[in-house]
Amino acid sequence: MTAFARREITGIWGNAAWELRSINHRYLETYIRLPEQLIFLEQAIRERIRLCLTRGKVECNLYFYVNPNVQSTLIINKTLAKQVIAAAKWVKIQSQEEGTIEPLEILRWPGVMSTTEQELDTISAELLLELDATCKDLISARETEGKALKKLIEKRLAGVSAESAKVRQQMPTVLVWQREKLLNKLQEAQVKLDSNRIEQELVILAQRIDIAEELDRIDTHVKETYHILNKPEAVGRRLDFIMQELHRESNTLAAKSVNTSVTASAD
């Protein structure tokens, strides 16, 4: 399911935000973007996402900003900070624009400011708890879309059932029409056949255009789809298979059709 969830968290260490996006996919694929100082959390994040999701292409982003006022627990990478400042000055010269370099912007540069290992453990625990909550929000968003899609699919299924019933009702008339059409062609061609031979040809024709089995299978697939839609677990793969079967039966129906009305229903 396509869904999006975002949660923000604030602590004495600073603030952070989780963003989760998911789109349809046959399997679970997770893409994670983390700030440099928290890259060690990647495996834990993958495991948590795997616990709550089974399918989908999921993009996970963590935005992390350290509070520069908390000096006691922060470590500044002075070498990197000097490089960032030098690069900023060079850009300023090249662009020939006036202005000052904001110290806070330098400190926010990835890797310039980090925390002690003990502080990172505390921050990590808070972040992972918030990730769990974000995953729940994502699931809720997917469920909302799923309910809307369920209603849409059920509406289409009702249409398929109506067309199937319509074709069943038309078939006796179609057979009579096809019989008369064949007899008229024989008369126009002045072909003389005994009544037994004509009946044999009519039986063969009726068998060739008989679509009762296809209609039965379509009705069965529709009932199975209703059943699948009411299951609590993920049903995407099963639905994919049933939709392929419905498409195959409708193609066979159209191929056997000798009547424009039946062909229109198959389409």
CSV table of C-alpha atoms in Angstrom, one decimal:
chain,number,residue,atom,x,y,z
A,1,MET,CA,0.0,0.0,0.0
A,2,THR,CA,1.1,3.6,-0.6
A,3,ALA,CA,1.4,5.4,2.7
A,4,PHE,CA,3.4,8.1,4.6
A,5,ALA,CA,4.1,8.6,8.3
A,6,ARG,CA,6.1,11.2,10.1
A,7,ARG,CA,6.9,11.7,13.8
A,8,GLU,CA,9.1,14.2,15.6
A,9,ILE,CA,10.9,13.8,18.9
A,10,THR,CA,12.6,16.4,21.1
A,11,GLY,CA,15.0,15.8,23.9
A,12,ILE,CA,17.7,17.7,25.8
A,13,TRP,CA,20.1,16.4,23.2
A,14,GLY,CA,18.2,18.1,20.4
A,15,ASN,CA,15.4,17.0,18.1
A,16,ALA,CA,14.8,14.4,15.4
A,17,ALA,CA,12.2,13.3,12.9
A,18,TRP,CA,11.3,10.0,11.4
A,19,GLU,CA,9.7,9.8,7.9
A,20,LEU,CA,8.4,6.5,6.5
A,21,ARG,CA,7.1,6.1,2.9
A,22,SER,CA,5.9,2.9,1.4
A,23,ILE,CA,4.7,2.0,-2.1
A,24,ASN,CA,3.4,-1.3,-3.5
A,25,HIS,CA,5.9,-4.1,-4.0
A,26,ARG,CA,5.8,-7.9,-4.1
A,27,TYR,CA,8.4,-8.2,-1.4
A,28,LEU,CA,9.7,-6.1,1.5
A,29,GLU,CA,12.5,-3.8,0.4
A,30,THR,CA,13.8,-1.2,2.9
A,31,TYR,CA,15.9,1.8,2.0
A,32,ILE,CA,17.3,3.7,5.0
A,33,ARG,CA,19.0,7.1,5.2
A,34,LEU,CA,20.7,8.0,8.5
A,35,PRO,CA,22.9,10.8,9.8
A,36,GLU,CA,26.6,9.7,10.0
A,37,GLN,CA,26.7,9.5,13.8
A,38,LEU,CA,23.7,7.1,13.9
A,39,ILE,CA,24.6,4.8,11.1
A,40,PHE,CA,25.1,2.0,13.6
A,41,LEU,CA,21.3,1.9,14.0
A,42,GLU,CA,20.7,0.6,10.5
A,43,GLN,CA,20.4,-3.1,11.4
A,44,ALA,CA,18.1,-2.4,14.4
A,45,ILE,CA,15.9,-0.3,12.2
A,46,ARG,CA,15.6,-3.0,9.5
A,47,GLU,CA,14.6,-5.6,12.1
A,48,ARG,CA,11.9,-3.3,13.5
A,49,ILE,CA,10.5,-2.5,10.1
A,50,ARG,CA,10.5,-6.2,9.2
A,51,LEU,CA,8.5,-7.0,12.4
A,52,CYS,CA,5.6,-4.7,11.4
A,53,LEU,CA,5.6,-5.0,7.6
A,54,THR,CA,5.8,-7.9,5.2
A,55,ARG,CA,5.5,-6.2,1.8
A,56,GLY,CA,6.2,-2.9,0.1
A,57,LYS,CA,9.1,-0.8,-0.9
A,58,VAL,CA,9.8,1.3,2.2
A,59,GLU,CA,11.9,4.4,2.5
A,60,CYS,CA,13.0,5.3,6.0
A,61,ASN,CA,14.6,8.7,6.7
A,62,LEU,CA,15.9,10.0,10.0
A,63,TYR,CA,16.5,13.7,10.4
A,64,PHE,CA,18.7,14.4,13.5
A,65,TYR,CA,19.7,17.8,14.9
A,66,VAL,CA,22.0,18.1,18.0
A,67,ASN,CA,21.3,20.8,20.5
A,68,PRO,CA,24.5,23.0,20.3
A,69,ASN,CA,23.8,24.4,23.8
A,70,VAL,CA,24.4,21.0,25.5
A,71,GLN,CA,28.2,21.3,25.7
A,72,SER,CA,28.9,18.8,28.4
A,73,THR,CA,27.9,15.8,26.3
A,74,LEU,CA,28.9,16.9,22.9
A,75,ILE,CA,32.1,16.3,20.9
A,76,ILE,CA,33.1,18.7,18.1
A,77,ASN,CA,35.1,17.4,15.2
A,78,LYS,CA,37.3,20.5,14.9
A,79,THR,CA,39.1,19.3,11.7
A,80,LEU,CA,35.9,18.7,9.9
A,81,ALA,CA,34.5,22.0,11.2
A,82,LYS,CA,37.5,23.9,9.8
A,83,GLN,CA,37.0,22.2,6.4
A,84,VAL,CA,33.4,23.1,6.3
A,85,ILE,CA,34.2,26.7,7.2
A,86,ALA,CA,36.9,26.9,4.5
A,87,ALA,CA,34.5,25.4,2.0
A,88,ALA,CA,31.8,27.9,3.0
A,89,LYS,CA,34.3,30.8,2.6
A,90,TRP,CA,35.3,29.6,-0.9
A,91,VAL,CA,31.7,29.4,-2.0
A,92,LYS,CA,31.1,32.9,-0.7
A,93,ILE,CA,34.1,34.2,-2.7
A,94,GLN,CA,33.0,32.4,-5.9
A,95,SER,CA,29.5,33.6,-5.6
A,96,GLN,CA,30.6,37.1,-4.8
A,97,GLU,CA,27.8,37.4,-2.3
A,98,GLU,CA,28.0,39.2,1.1
A,99,GLY,CA,26.9,37.6,4.3
A,100,THR,CA,28.2,35.8,7.4
A,101,ILE,CA,28.7,32.2,8.1
A,102,GLU,CA,26.3,31.1,10.8
A,103,PRO,CA,28.1,29.1,13.5
A,104,LEU,CA,25.0,27.0,14.1
A,105,GLU,CA,24.9,26.0,10.5
A,106,ILE,CA,28.5,24.7,10.8
A,107,LEU,CA,27.6,22.7,13.9
A,108,ARG,CA,24.6,21.1,12.2
A,109,TRP,CA,26.8,19.8,9.4
A,110,PRO,CA,26.9,16.0,9.5
A,111,GLY,CA,29.8,14.7,11.6
A,112,VAL,CA,30.9,18.1,13.0
A,113,MET,CA,29.1,17.6,16.3
A,114,SER,CA,28.6,14.2,18.0
A,115,THR,CA,27.8,12.9,21.4
A,116,THR,CA,29.5,10.6,23.8
A,117,GLU,CA,28.8,6.8,23.6
A,118,GLN,CA,26.7,6.8,26.7
A,119,GLU,CA,24.6,9.7,25.4
A,120,LEU,CA,24.2,7.9,22.1
A,121,ASP,CA,22.8,4.9,23.8
A,122,THR,CA,20.2,7.0,25.5
A,123,ILE,CA,19.3,8.8,22.3
A,124,SER,CA,19.2,5.6,20.3
A,125,ALA,CA,16.7,4.1,22.7
A,126,GLU,CA,14.4,7.1,22.4
A,127,LEU,CA,14.7,7.2,18.6
A,128,LEU,CA,13.9,3.5,18.2
A,129,LEU,CA,10.8,3.8,20.4
A,130,GLU,CA,9.7,6.7,18.3
A,131,LEU,CA,10.4,4.6,15.2
A,132,ASP,CA,8.0,1.9,16.5
A,133,ALA,CA,5.3,4.5,16.9
A,134,THR,CA,6.0,5.8,13.4
A,135,CYS,CA,5.6,2.3,12.0
A,136,LYS,CA,2.2,2.0,13.7
A,137,ASP,CA,1.2,5.3,12.0
A,138,LEU,CA,2.3,3.9,8.7
A,139,ILE,CA,0.3,0.7,9.2
A,140,SER,CA,-2.7,2.8,10.1
A,141,ALA,CA,-2.3,4.9,6.9
A,142,ARG,CA,-2.0,1.7,4.8
A,143,GLU,CA,-5.1,0.3,6.5
A,144,THR,CA,-7.0,3.4,5.6
A,145,GLU,CA,-6.0,3.1,2.0
A,146,GLY,CA,-6.7,-0.6,2.1
A,147,LYS,CA,-10.3,-0.1,3.2
A,148,ALA,CA,-10.9,2.4,0.4
A,149,LEU,CA,-9.4,-0.1,-2.1
A,150,LYS,CA,-11.6,-2.9,-0.7
A,151,LYS,CA,-14.7,-0.9,-1.4
A,152,LEU,CA,-13.5,-0.1,-4.9
A,153,ILE,CA,-12.7,-3.8,-5.6
A,154,GLU,CA,-16.1,-4.9,-4.2
A,155,LYS,CA,-17.8,-2.5,-6.5
A,156,ARG,CA,-16.0,-3.9,-9.5
A,157,LEU,CA,-16.8,-7.5,-8.3
A,158,ALA,CA,-20.5,-6.6,-8.2
A,159,GLY,CA,-20.2,-5.4,-11.8
A,160,VAL,CA,-18.5,-8.6,-12.9
A,161,SER,CA,-21.2,-10.7,-11.2
A,162,ALA,CA,-23.9,-8.6,-12.9
A,163,GLU,CA,-22.2,-9.1,-16.3
A,164,SER,CA,-21.9,-12.8,-15.7
A,165,ALA,CA,-25.5,-13.1,-14.9
A,166,LYS,CA,-26.4,-11.0,-17.9
A,167,VAL,CA,-24.4,-13.3,-20.3
A,168,ARG,CA,-26.0,-16.4,-18.8
A,169,GLN,CA,-29.4,-15.0,-19.4
A,170,GLN,CA,-28.5,-14.2,-23.0
A,171,MET,CA,-27.0,-17.5,-24.0
A,172,PRO,CA,-30.2,-19.4,-24.9
A,173,THR,CA,-31.2,-16.5,-27.2
A,174,VAL,CA,-27.6,-16.4,-28.6
A,175,LEU,CA,-27.8,-20.2,-29.4
A,176,VAL,CA,-31.2,-19.8,-31.1
A,177,TRP,CA,-29.8,-16.8,-33.1
A,178,GLN,CA,-26.7,-18.8,-34.1
A,179,ARG,CA,-28.8,-21.8,-35.2
A,180,GLU,CA,-30.9,-19.6,-37.4
A,181,LYS,CA,-27.8,-17.9,-38.8
A,182,LEU,CA,-26.3,-21.3,-39.8
A,183,LEU,CA,-29.6,-22.5,-41.4
A,184,ASN,CA,-29.9,-19.3,-43.4
A,185,LYS,CA,-26.3,-19.7,-44.7
A,186,LEU,CA,-27.0,-23.3,-45.7
A,187,GLN,CA,-30.1,-22.2,-47.6
A,188,GLU,CA,-28.3,-19.3,-49.3
A,189,ALA,CA,-25.6,-21.6,-50.4
A,190,GLN,CA,-28.2,-24.1,-51.5
A,191,VAL,CA,-26.3,-26.8,-49.6
A,192,LYS,CA,-28.4,-30.0,-49.2
A,193,LEU,CA,-27.7,-31.8,-45.9
A,194,ASP,CA,-29.8,-34.3,-44.2
A,195,SER,CA,-31.4,-33.3,-40.9
A,196,ASN,CA,-29.0,-35.5,-38.8
A,197,ARG,CA,-26.0,-33.8,-40.4
A,198,ILE,CA,-27.4,-30.4,-39.7
A,199,GLU,CA,-28.1,-31.4,-36.0
A,200,GLN,CA,-24.5,-32.6,-35.7
A,201,GLU,CA,-23.2,-29.3,-37.0
A,202,LEU,CA,-25.4,-27.4,-34.6
A,203,VAL,CA,-24.2,-29.5,-31.7
A,204,ILE,CA,-20.6,-28.9,-32.7
A,205,LEU,CA,-21.3,-25.2,-33.0
A,206,ALA,CA,-23.0,-25.1,-29.6
A,207,GLN,CA,-20.1,-26.8,-28.0
A,208,ARG,CA,-17.6,-24.4,-29.6
A,209,ILE,CA,-19.4,-21.4,-28.3
A,210,ASP,CA,-20.4,-22.9,-24.9
A,211,ILE,CA,-19.1,-20.6,-22.2
A,212,ALA,CA,-20.8,-22.1,-19.2
A,213,GLU,CA,-17.5,-23.3,-17.7
A,214,GLU,CA,-15.9,-19.9,-18.1
A,215,LEU,CA,-18.9,-18.2,-16.4
A,216,ASP,CA,-18.8,-20.8,-13.6
A,217,ARG,CA,-15.1,-20.1,-13.0
A,218,ILE,CA,-15.6,-16.4,-13.1
A,219,ASP,CA,-18.3,-16.7,-10.5
A,220,THR,CA,-16.0,-18.9,-8.4
A,221,HIS,CA,-13.2,-16.4,-8.7
A,222,VAL,CA,-15.5,-13.5,-7.6
A,223,LYS,CA,-16.6,-15.4,-4.5
A,224,GLU,CA,-13.0,-16.3,-3.7
A,225,THR,CA,-12.0,-12.6,-4.0
A,226,TYR,CA,-14.7,-11.6,-1.6
A,227,HIS,CA,-13.4,-14.2,0.8
A,228,ILE,CA,-9.8,-13.0,0.5
A,229,LEU,CA,-10.7,-9.4,1.0
A,230,ASN,CA,-12.1,-10.2,4.5
A,231,LYS,CA,-8.9,-12.0,5.7
A,232,PRO,CA,-6.9,-10.1,8.3
A,233,GLU,CA,-3.5,-10.9,6.9
A,234,ALA,CA,-1.7,-9.6,3.9
A,235,VAL,CA,-3.5,-10.8,0.7
A,236,GLY,CA,-1.8,-8.9,-2.1
A,237,ARG,CA,-0.1,-11.9,-3.7
A,238,ARG,CA,-3.3,-14.0,-3.6
A,239,LEU,CA,-5.3,-11.1,-5.1
A,240,ASP,CA,-2.7,-10.8,-7.9
A,241,PHE,CA,-3.2,-14.5,-8.8
A,242,ILE,CA,-7.0,-14.3,-8.7
A,243,MET,CA,-7.0,-11.1,-10.9
A,244,GLN,CA,-4.8,-12.9,-13.4
A,245,GLU,CA,-7.3,-15.8,-13.5
A,246,LEU,CA,-10.3,-13.5,-14.0
A,247,HIS,CA,-8.5,-11.8,-16.8
A,248,ARG,CA,-7.7,-15.2,-18.4
A,249,GLU,CA,-11.3,-16.3,-18.2
A,250,SER,CA,-12.6,-13.1,-19.6
A,251,ASN,CA,-10.2,-13.4,-22.6
A,252,THR,CA,-11.5,-16.9,-23.2
A,253,LEU,CA,-15.0,-15.7,-23.0
A,254,ALA,CA,-14.3,-13.0,-25.6
A,255,ALA,CA,-12.6,-15.5,-27.9
A,256,LYS,CA,-15.6,-17.8,-27.9
A,257,SER,CA,-18.1,-15.1,-28.2
A,258,VAL,CA,-20.2,-14.9,-31.4
A,259,ASN,CA,-22.3,-12.0,-30.2
A,260,THR,CA,-21.4,-8.4,-29.8
A,261,SER,CA,-23.3,-8.1,-26.5
A,262,VAL,CA,-21.4,-11.1,-25.0
A,263,THR,CA,-18.1,-9.7,-26.2
A,264,ALA,CA,-18.9,-6.3,-24.6
A,265,SER,CA,-19.6,-8.0,-21.3
A,266,ALA,CA,-16.3,-9.9,-21.5
A,267,ASP,CA,-14.4,-6.7,-22.1
